[in-house]
Amino acid sequence: MLPPPPPPPSNGAAFLRRALSGDWGGALRTAAWPLVFLAALALALAVPGYGQDMSDDDAVGFGDRFQITLALVLQGVGGDLEAETSRTDRSDDIGPGEDWDSAQPGEDSYGYEPTLSEQLGVATSSIELTPFTVTAGWLLTLYAGLRLLRNRDRRRLAAGATEAAAPGTGPPAGPWAGAAPWTTGATSGLEAALRVGLLVTAGVLVLALFAQPTIQGVELSSGVPFAVLGALLMSVVLSAVVLARDEHTGWLAARPGLQALTRACGTALRAMTFALALCSVVLLIVYTRLDEFDEGGSLYGEDFPATLTALLLLLNLGVAGLGLSWGAPVEAEFSSRLRPEEEALGLSELGDLVGSWAVAGTLAVGAVSVLFLGVLAARRHERRAEQLLAGGLFLGLFLLLAGIGGYGMTQGGSYRGGETMHVGTAIPDALLFGTVWVAGGLLAGALLVTLLRPPTAPR
């Protein structure tokens, strides 16, 4: 008498078993695309000497520059660049007329007592910057690799179905037939997405560990946990969307609410892509028309590649430009222990600096962006509730990009106190004005589609 078959594993255990025993070769080829992009971009940024005299002993060599640029590039996937300097000589902190005893750490005339790191002469600084151009390039290269993997899997499944339909094939017979399900492919896309995400995350981890140089007493850190977490989330989500799309078509069709949310997300992403592309192209045209660009080839002199910096931050500037076209100013906040300062660039300041034509052009860009959203939502969604959902997701995505797309810098550990600086879109104003503009764009887009629809065309 045969023993009873073993109990089938749980759904989660079976999924992990299939994922870990799947096609790692195809996943590796897919994961290589975004990793090669990051390494190649960092390599290209490390080639210029940035005005250094390479015969100088203090010049930063190519290897160190590559590690620095790699740490900067990894900020596009969630990295956090930090620098720490340890100083044992405090002679620079002694002012005129002061001796060493009077310059020792302690409570100064302002009543400020320095921290332990300040007493030891440890200075730290961090840069908060997410270059969206790097993020977009990383996602595009990953998407290209995922499309190739999906097409390969489709051909493989089609060949397997043809082979299974041949005479003499079928599920196994005998007492072990019920031990495991015979049907396969129901979650193959999610399994492949998990493999790709793990390999991409492992590659980013290796790059982040390498991008931590120590140069002339300055220790740079690329924020390994943040880079790994960002790469894992973005790679798994994008891989699941691309690879498991065919598997979940019927599953979404049976759930109208979730299907409507998915379609609204697609509408918001398409509209945001158009808006950022429009703002970025306009800003690039304006940048190339500047007199400083035409005369010297660089806004900050020939030794500093300002054009390269502008290209890396082009999408960040596009986000700020979209907010400015709606009336949300770009704020710059500088604060230290002694004096906080704030500056803002709004439409009125833009008109004073450039002219009224710049204000009109900026407003036109904002109007075209929300009108495209309204037309796209009216064409893709019949129900008004779905159109409003797409507009809300569009506005929420913009606020998210505006929140993480600014530039921030923190310096601390000095004897006189730390300093912080942040430049970015004013989020409260963006929420207020963005709601008005998006609502107006949805209304105008729906009206325009209704007017342009042929009378005999069914709604």
mmCIF file with all atom_site columns, C-alpha atoms in Angstrom, residues 155-299:
data_model
loop_
_atom_site.group_PDB
_atom_site.id
_atom_site.type_symbol
_atom_site.label_atom_id
_atom_site.label_alt_id
_atom_site.label_comp_id
_atom_site.label_asym_id
_atom_site.label_entity_id
_atom_site.label_seq_id
_atom_site.pdbx_PDB_ins_code
_atom_site.Cartn_x
_atom_site.Cartn_y
_atom_site.Cartn_z
_atom_site.occupancy
_atom_site.B_iso_or_equiv
_atom_site.pdbx_formal_charge
_atom_site.auth_seq_id
_atom_site.auth_comp_id
_atom_site.auth_asym_id
_atom_site.auth_atom_id
_atom_site.pdbx_PDB_model_num
ATOM 1   C CA . ARG A 1 155 ? 7.342   32.828 -27.122 1.00 0.00 ? 155 ARG A CA 1
ATOM 2   C CA . ARG A 1 156 ? 8.363   30.209 -24.576 1.00 0.00 ? 156 ARG A CA 1
ATOM 3   C CA . LEU A 1 157 ? 4.813   29.809 -23.242 1.00 0.00 ? 157 LEU A CA 1
ATOM 4   C CA . ALA A 1 158 ? 3.445   29.581 -26.765 1.00 0.00 ? 158 ALA A CA 1
ATOM 5   C CA . ALA A 1 159 ? 5.956   26.858 -27.602 1.00 0.00 ? 159 ALA A CA 1
ATOM 6   C CA . GLY A 1 160 ? 5.096   25.017 -24.367 1.00 0.00 ? 160 GLY A CA 1
ATOM 7   C CA . ALA A 1 161 ? 1.376   25.156 -25.129 1.00 0.00 ? 161 ALA A CA 1
ATOM 8   C CA . THR A 1 162 ? 1.988   23.709 -28.588 1.00 0.00 ? 162 THR A CA 1
ATOM 9   C CA . GLU A 1 163 ? 4.085   20.921 -27.136 1.00 0.00 ? 163 GLU A CA 1
ATOM 10  C CA . ALA A 1 164 ? 1.469   20.156 -24.452 1.00 0.00 ? 164 ALA A CA 1
ATOM 11  C CA . ALA A 1 165 ? -1.203  19.825 -27.132 1.00 0.00 ? 165 ALA A CA 1
ATOM 12  C CA . ALA A 1 166 ? 0.785   17.123 -28.933 1.00 0.00 ? 166 ALA A CA 1
ATOM 13  C CA . PRO A 1 167 ? -0.417  13.495 -28.635 1.00 0.00 ? 167 PRO A CA 1
ATOM 14  C CA . GLY A 1 168 ? 0.913   11.562 -25.682 1.00 0.00 ? 168 GLY A CA 1
ATOM 15  C CA . THR A 1 169 ? 1.332   14.561 -23.352 1.00 0.00 ? 169 THR A CA 1
ATOM 16  C CA . GLY A 1 170 ? -0.737  15.559 -20.368 1.00 0.00 ? 170 GLY A CA 1
ATOM 17  C CA . PRO A 1 171 ? -0.757  15.664 -16.591 1.00 0.00 ? 171 PRO A CA 1
ATOM 18  C CA . PRO A 1 172 ? 1.023   12.876 -14.730 1.00 0.00 ? 172 PRO A CA 1
ATOM 19  C CA . ALA A 1 173 ? -1.028  9.877  -13.750 1.00 0.00 ? 173 ALA A CA 1
ATOM 20  C CA . GLY A 1 174 ? -0.865  7.747  -10.634 1.00 0.00 ? 174 GLY A CA 1
ATOM 21  C CA . PRO A 1 175 ? -1.277  8.332  -6.912  1.00 0.00 ? 175 PRO A CA 1
ATOM 22  C CA . TRP A 1 176 ? 1.081   11.367 -6.967  1.00 0.00 ? 176 TRP A CA 1
ATOM 23  C CA . ALA A 1 177 ? -0.970  13.261 -9.535  1.00 0.00 ? 177 ALA A CA 1
ATOM 24  C CA . GLY A 1 178 ? -2.683  15.465 -6.932  1.00 0.00 ? 178 GLY A CA 1
ATOM 25  C CA . ALA A 1 179 ? 0.462   16.390 -5.041  1.00 0.00 ? 179 ALA A CA 1
ATOM 26  C CA . ALA A 1 180 ? 1.040   19.594 -7.062  1.00 0.00 ? 180 ALA A CA 1
ATOM 27  C CA . PRO A 1 181 ? -1.047  21.566 -9.565  1.00 0.00 ? 181 PRO A CA 1
ATOM 28  C CA . TRP A 1 182 ? -0.379  20.731 -13.196 1.00 0.00 ? 182 TRP A CA 1
ATOM 29  C CA . THR A 1 183 ? -1.255  24.146 -14.577 1.00 0.00 ? 183 THR A CA 1
ATOM 30  C CA . THR A 1 184 ? 1.698   26.572 -14.665 1.00 0.00 ? 184 THR A CA 1
ATOM 31  C CA . GLY A 1 185 ? 2.141   30.170 -15.734 1.00 0.00 ? 185 GLY A CA 1
ATOM 32  C CA . ALA A 1 186 ? -0.582  31.711 -13.559 1.00 0.00 ? 186 ALA A CA 1
ATOM 33  C CA . THR A 1 187 ? 2.004   33.714 -11.579 1.00 0.00 ? 187 THR A CA 1
ATOM 34  C CA . SER A 1 188 ? 5.048   33.414 -13.815 1.00 0.00 ? 188 SER A CA 1
ATOM 35  C CA . GLY A 1 189 ? 5.160   37.178 -14.375 1.00 0.00 ? 189 GLY A CA 1
ATOM 36  C CA . LEU A 1 190 ? 5.242   37.952 -10.651 1.00 0.00 ? 190 LEU A CA 1
ATOM 37  C CA . GLU A 1 191 ? 7.879   35.267 -10.135 1.00 0.00 ? 191 GLU A CA 1
ATOM 38  C CA . ALA A 1 192 ? 10.069  36.786 -12.850 1.00 0.00 ? 192 ALA A CA 1
ATOM 39  C CA . ALA A 1 193 ? 9.466   40.262 -11.372 1.00 0.00 ? 193 ALA A CA 1
ATOM 40  C CA . LEU A 1 194 ? 10.752  39.075 -8.006  1.00 0.00 ? 194 LEU A CA 1
ATOM 41  C CA . ARG A 1 195 ? 13.889  37.610 -9.585  1.00 0.00 ? 195 ARG A CA 1
ATOM 42  C CA . VAL A 1 196 ? 14.589  40.789 -11.542 1.00 0.00 ? 196 VAL A CA 1
ATOM 43  C CA . GLY A 1 197 ? 14.000  42.977 -8.475  1.00 0.00 ? 197 GLY A CA 1
ATOM 44  C CA . LEU A 1 198 ? 16.359  40.930 -6.332  1.00 0.00 ? 198 LEU A CA 1
ATOM 45  C CA . LEU A 1 199 ? 19.134  41.016 -8.934  1.00 0.00 ? 199 LEU A CA 1
ATOM 46  C CA . VAL A 1 200 ? 18.737  44.762 -9.541  1.00 0.00 ? 200 VAL A CA 1
ATOM 47  C CA . THR A 1 201 ? 18.817  45.408 -5.797  1.00 0.00 ? 201 THR A CA 1
ATOM 48  C CA . ALA A 1 202 ? 21.938  43.265 -5.379  1.00 0.00 ? 202 ALA A CA 1
ATOM 49  C CA . GLY A 1 203 ? 23.656  45.186 -8.171  1.00 0.00 ? 203 GLY A CA 1
ATOM 50  C CA . VAL A 1 204 ? 22.733  48.556 -6.676  1.00 0.00 ? 204 VAL A CA 1
ATOM 51  C CA . LEU A 1 205 ? 24.025  47.342 -3.312  1.00 0.00 ? 205 LEU A CA 1
ATOM 52  C CA . VAL A 1 206 ? 27.410  46.524 -4.848  1.00 0.00 ? 206 VAL A CA 1
ATOM 53  C CA . LEU A 1 207 ? 27.590  49.916 -6.572  1.00 0.00 ? 207 LEU A CA 1
ATOM 54  C CA . ALA A 1 208 ? 26.582  51.742 -3.388  1.00 0.00 ? 208 ALA A CA 1
ATOM 55  C CA . LEU A 1 209 ? 29.221  49.938 -1.325  1.00 0.00 ? 209 LEU A CA 1
ATOM 56  C CA . PHE A 1 210 ? 31.842  50.851 -3.917  1.00 0.00 ? 210 PHE A CA 1
ATOM 57  C CA . ALA A 1 211 ? 30.761  54.523 -4.017  1.00 0.00 ? 211 ALA A CA 1
ATOM 58  C CA . GLN A 1 212 ? 32.096  55.366 -0.539  1.00 0.00 ? 212 GLN A CA 1
ATOM 59  C CA . PRO A 1 213 ? 35.541  56.874 -1.064  1.00 0.00 ? 213 PRO A CA 1
ATOM 60  C CA . THR A 1 214 ? 37.743  58.714 1.399   1.00 0.00 ? 214 THR A CA 1
ATOM 61  C CA . ILE A 1 215 ? 39.428  61.650 -0.322  1.00 0.00 ? 215 ILE A CA 1
ATOM 62  C CA . GLN A 1 216 ? 41.771  64.035 1.483   1.00 0.00 ? 216 GLN A CA 1
ATOM 63  C CA . GLY A 1 217 ? 40.247  63.229 4.844   1.00 0.00 ? 217 GLY A CA 1
ATOM 64  C CA . VAL A 1 218 ? 36.657  63.504 3.622   1.00 0.00 ? 218 VAL A CA 1
ATOM 65  C CA . GLU A 1 219 ? 34.556  60.330 3.906   1.00 0.00 ? 219 GLU A CA 1
ATOM 66  C CA . LEU A 1 220 ? 31.705  60.107 1.415   1.00 0.00 ? 220 LEU A CA 1
ATOM 67  C CA . SER A 1 221 ? 28.688  57.888 1.938   1.00 0.00 ? 221 SER A CA 1
ATOM 68  C CA . SER A 1 222 ? 26.147  57.048 -0.765  1.00 0.00 ? 222 SER A CA 1
ATOM 69  C CA . GLY A 1 223 ? 23.342  56.087 1.618   1.00 0.00 ? 223 GLY A CA 1
ATOM 70  C CA . VAL A 1 224 ? 23.373  52.325 1.087   1.00 0.00 ? 224 VAL A CA 1
ATOM 71  C CA . PRO A 1 225 ? 20.057  51.516 2.856   1.00 0.00 ? 225 PRO A CA 1
ATOM 72  C CA . PHE A 1 226 ? 18.103  54.210 1.006   1.00 0.00 ? 226 PHE A CA 1
ATOM 73  C CA . ALA A 1 227 ? 19.583  53.290 -2.387  1.00 0.00 ? 227 ALA A CA 1
ATOM 74  C CA . VAL A 1 228 ? 18.860  49.593 -1.857  1.00 0.00 ? 228 VAL A CA 1
ATOM 75  C CA . LEU A 1 229 ? 15.301  50.237 -0.672  1.00 0.00 ? 229 LEU A CA 1
ATOM 76  C CA . GLY A 1 230 ? 14.540  52.613 -3.543  1.00 0.00 ? 230 GLY A CA 1
ATOM 77  C CA . ALA A 1 231 ? 15.949  50.223 -6.144  1.00 0.00 ? 231 ALA A CA 1
ATOM 78  C CA . LEU A 1 232 ? 14.007  47.296 -4.674  1.00 0.00 ? 232 LEU A CA 1
ATOM 79  C CA . LEU A 1 233 ? 10.660  49.112 -4.639  1.00 0.00 ? 233 LEU A CA 1
ATOM 80  C CA . MET A 1 234 ? 10.930  50.658 -8.087  1.00 0.00 ? 234 MET A CA 1
ATOM 81  C CA . SER A 1 235 ? 12.310  47.550 -9.801  1.00 0.00 ? 235 SER A CA 1
ATOM 82  C CA . VAL A 1 236 ? 9.764   45.153 -8.293  1.00 0.00 ? 236 VAL A CA 1
ATOM 83  C CA . VAL A 1 237 ? 6.784   47.430 -9.010  1.00 0.00 ? 237 VAL A CA 1
ATOM 84  C CA . LEU A 1 238 ? 7.820   48.167 -12.603 1.00 0.00 ? 238 LEU A CA 1
ATOM 85  C CA . SER A 1 239 ? 8.693   44.517 -13.244 1.00 0.00 ? 239 SER A CA 1
ATOM 86  C CA . ALA A 1 240 ? 5.349   43.357 -11.892 1.00 0.00 ? 240 ALA A CA 1
ATOM 87  C CA . VAL A 1 241 ? 3.457   45.885 -14.025 1.00 0.00 ? 241 VAL A CA 1
ATOM 88  C CA . VAL A 1 242 ? 5.284   44.894 -17.224 1.00 0.00 ? 242 VAL A CA 1
ATOM 89  C CA . LEU A 1 243 ? 5.682   41.144 -16.758 1.00 0.00 ? 243 LEU A CA 1
ATOM 90  C CA . ALA A 1 244 ? 2.361   40.320 -15.063 1.00 0.00 ? 244 ALA A CA 1
ATOM 91  C CA . ARG A 1 245 ? 0.140   42.500 -17.240 1.00 0.00 ? 245 ARG A CA 1
ATOM 92  C CA . ASP A 1 246 ? -1.251  39.642 -19.330 1.00 0.00 ? 246 ASP A CA 1
ATOM 93  C CA . GLU A 1 247 ? -1.826  37.450 -16.299 1.00 0.00 ? 247 GLU A CA 1
ATOM 94  C CA . HIS A 1 248 ? -4.046  39.947 -14.475 1.00 0.00 ? 248 HIS A CA 1
ATOM 95  C CA . THR A 1 249 ? -6.183  41.209 -17.365 1.00 0.00 ? 249 THR A CA 1
ATOM 96  C CA . GLY A 1 250 ? -9.047  38.857 -16.551 1.00 0.00 ? 250 GLY A CA 1
ATOM 97  C CA . TRP A 1 251 ? -8.557  39.324 -12.820 1.00 0.00 ? 251 TRP A CA 1
ATOM 98  C CA . LEU A 1 252 ? -8.935  43.102 -13.174 1.00 0.00 ? 252 LEU A CA 1
ATOM 99  C CA . ALA A 1 253 ? -11.918 42.726 -15.484 1.00 0.00 ? 253 ALA A CA 1
ATOM 100 C CA . ALA A 1 254 ? -13.793 40.960 -12.679 1.00 0.00 ? 254 ALA A CA 1
ATOM 101 C CA . ARG A 1 255 ? -13.118 43.909 -10.329 1.00 0.00 ? 255 ARG A CA 1
ATOM 102 C CA . PRO A 1 256 ? -14.458 47.128 -11.923 1.00 0.00 ? 256 PRO A CA 1
ATOM 103 C CA . GLY A 1 257 ? -13.342 49.399 -9.098  1.00 0.00 ? 257 GLY A CA 1
ATOM 104 C CA . LEU A 1 258 ? -9.728  48.280 -9.203  1.00 0.00 ? 258 LEU A CA 1
ATOM 105 C CA . GLN A 1 259 ? -9.752  48.343 -12.994 1.00 0.00 ? 259 GLN A CA 1
ATOM 106 C CA . ALA A 1 260 ? -10.972 51.947 -12.942 1.00 0.00 ? 260 ALA A CA 1
ATOM 107 C CA . LEU A 1 261 ? -8.199  52.865 -10.514 1.00 0.00 ? 261 LEU A CA 1
ATOM 108 C CA . THR A 1 262 ? -5.621  51.227 -12.772 1.00 0.00 ? 262 THR A CA 1
ATOM 109 C CA . ARG A 1 263 ? -6.889  53.098 -15.828 1.00 0.00 ? 263 ARG A CA 1
ATOM 110 C CA . ALA A 1 264 ? -6.894  56.375 -13.864 1.00 0.00 ? 264 ALA A CA 1
ATOM 111 C CA . CYS A 1 265 ? -3.281  55.763 -12.858 1.00 0.00 ? 265 CYS A CA 1
ATOM 112 C CA . GLY A 1 266 ? -2.387  55.244 -16.505 1.00 0.00 ? 266 GLY A CA 1
ATOM 113 C CA . THR A 1 267 ? -4.108  58.490 -17.466 1.00 0.00 ? 267 THR A CA 1
ATOM 114 C CA . ALA A 1 268 ? -2.328  60.442 -14.724 1.00 0.00 ? 268 ALA A CA 1
ATOM 115 C CA . LEU A 1 269 ? 1.064   59.004 -15.714 1.00 0.00 ? 269 LEU A CA 1
ATOM 116 C CA . ARG A 1 270 ? 0.549   59.847 -19.387 1.00 0.00 ? 270 ARG A CA 1
ATOM 117 C CA . ALA A 1 271 ? -0.548  63.396 -18.582 1.00 0.00 ? 271 ALA A CA 1
ATOM 118 C CA . MET A 1 272 ? 2.346   63.945 -16.178 1.00 0.00 ? 272 MET A CA 1
ATOM 119 C CA . THR A 1 273 ? 4.831   62.638 -18.744 1.00 0.00 ? 273 THR A CA 1
ATOM 120 C CA . PHE A 1 274 ? 3.478   65.104 -21.314 1.00 0.00 ? 274 PHE A CA 1
ATOM 121 C CA . ALA A 1 275 ? 3.516   68.019 -18.859 1.00 0.00 ? 275 ALA A CA 1
ATOM 122 C CA . LEU A 1 276 ? 7.086   67.403 -17.677 1.00 0.00 ? 276 LEU A CA 1
ATOM 123 C CA . ALA A 1 277 ? 8.303   66.855 -21.223 1.00 0.00 ? 277 ALA A CA 1
ATOM 124 C CA . LEU A 1 278 ? 6.709   70.143 -22.320 1.00 0.00 ? 278 LEU A CA 1
ATOM 125 C CA . CYS A 1 279 ? 8.152   72.098 -19.378 1.00 0.00 ? 279 CYS A CA 1
ATOM 126 C CA . SER A 1 280 ? 11.588  70.523 -19.811 1.00 0.00 ? 280 SER A CA 1
ATOM 127 C CA . VAL A 1 281 ? 11.731  71.296 -23.544 1.00 0.00 ? 281 VAL A CA 1
ATOM 128 C CA . VAL A 1 282 ? 10.705  74.901 -22.932 1.00 0.00 ? 282 VAL A CA 1
ATOM 129 C CA . LEU A 1 283 ? 13.327  75.316 -20.221 1.00 0.00 ? 283 LEU A CA 1
ATOM 130 C CA . LEU A 1 284 ? 15.996  73.739 -22.415 1.00 0.00 ? 284 LEU A CA 1
ATOM 131 C CA . ILE A 1 285 ? 15.176  76.150 -25.240 1.00 0.00 ? 285 ILE A CA 1
ATOM 132 C CA . VAL A 1 286 ? 15.315  79.100 -22.851 1.00 0.00 ? 286 VAL A CA 1
ATOM 133 C CA . TYR A 1 287 ? 18.644  77.874 -21.459 1.00 0.00 ? 287 TYR A CA 1
ATOM 134 C CA . THR A 1 288 ? 20.241  77.603 -24.872 1.00 0.00 ? 288 THR A CA 1
ATOM 135 C CA . ARG A 1 289 ? 19.124  81.153 -25.682 1.00 0.00 ? 289 ARG A CA 1
ATOM 136 C CA . LEU A 1 290 ? 20.840  82.743 -22.706 1.00 0.00 ? 290 LEU A CA 1
ATOM 137 C CA . ASP A 1 291 ? 23.566  85.216 -23.548 1.00 0.00 ? 291 ASP A CA 1
ATOM 138 C CA . GLU A 1 292 ? 25.948  83.630 -21.079 1.00 0.00 ? 292 GLU A CA 1
ATOM 139 C CA . PHE A 1 293 ? 25.505  80.276 -22.791 1.00 0.00 ? 293 PHE A CA 1
ATOM 140 C CA . ASP A 1 294 ? 26.147  81.723 -26.245 1.00 0.00 ? 294 ASP A CA 1
ATOM 141 C CA . GLU A 1 295 ? 29.252  83.634 -25.198 1.00 0.00 ? 295 GLU A CA 1
ATOM 142 C CA . GLY A 1 296 ? 31.123  81.317 -22.898 1.00 0.00 ? 296 GLY A CA 1
ATOM 143 C CA . GLY A 1 297 ? 29.474  77.934 -23.346 1.00 0.00 ? 297 GLY A CA 1
ATOM 144 C CA . SER A 1 298 ? 28.905  77.797 -19.596 1.00 0.00 ? 298 SER A CA 1
ATOM 145 C CA . LEU A 1 299 ? 26.998  79.858 -17.101 1.00 0.00 ? 299 LEU A CA 1
#
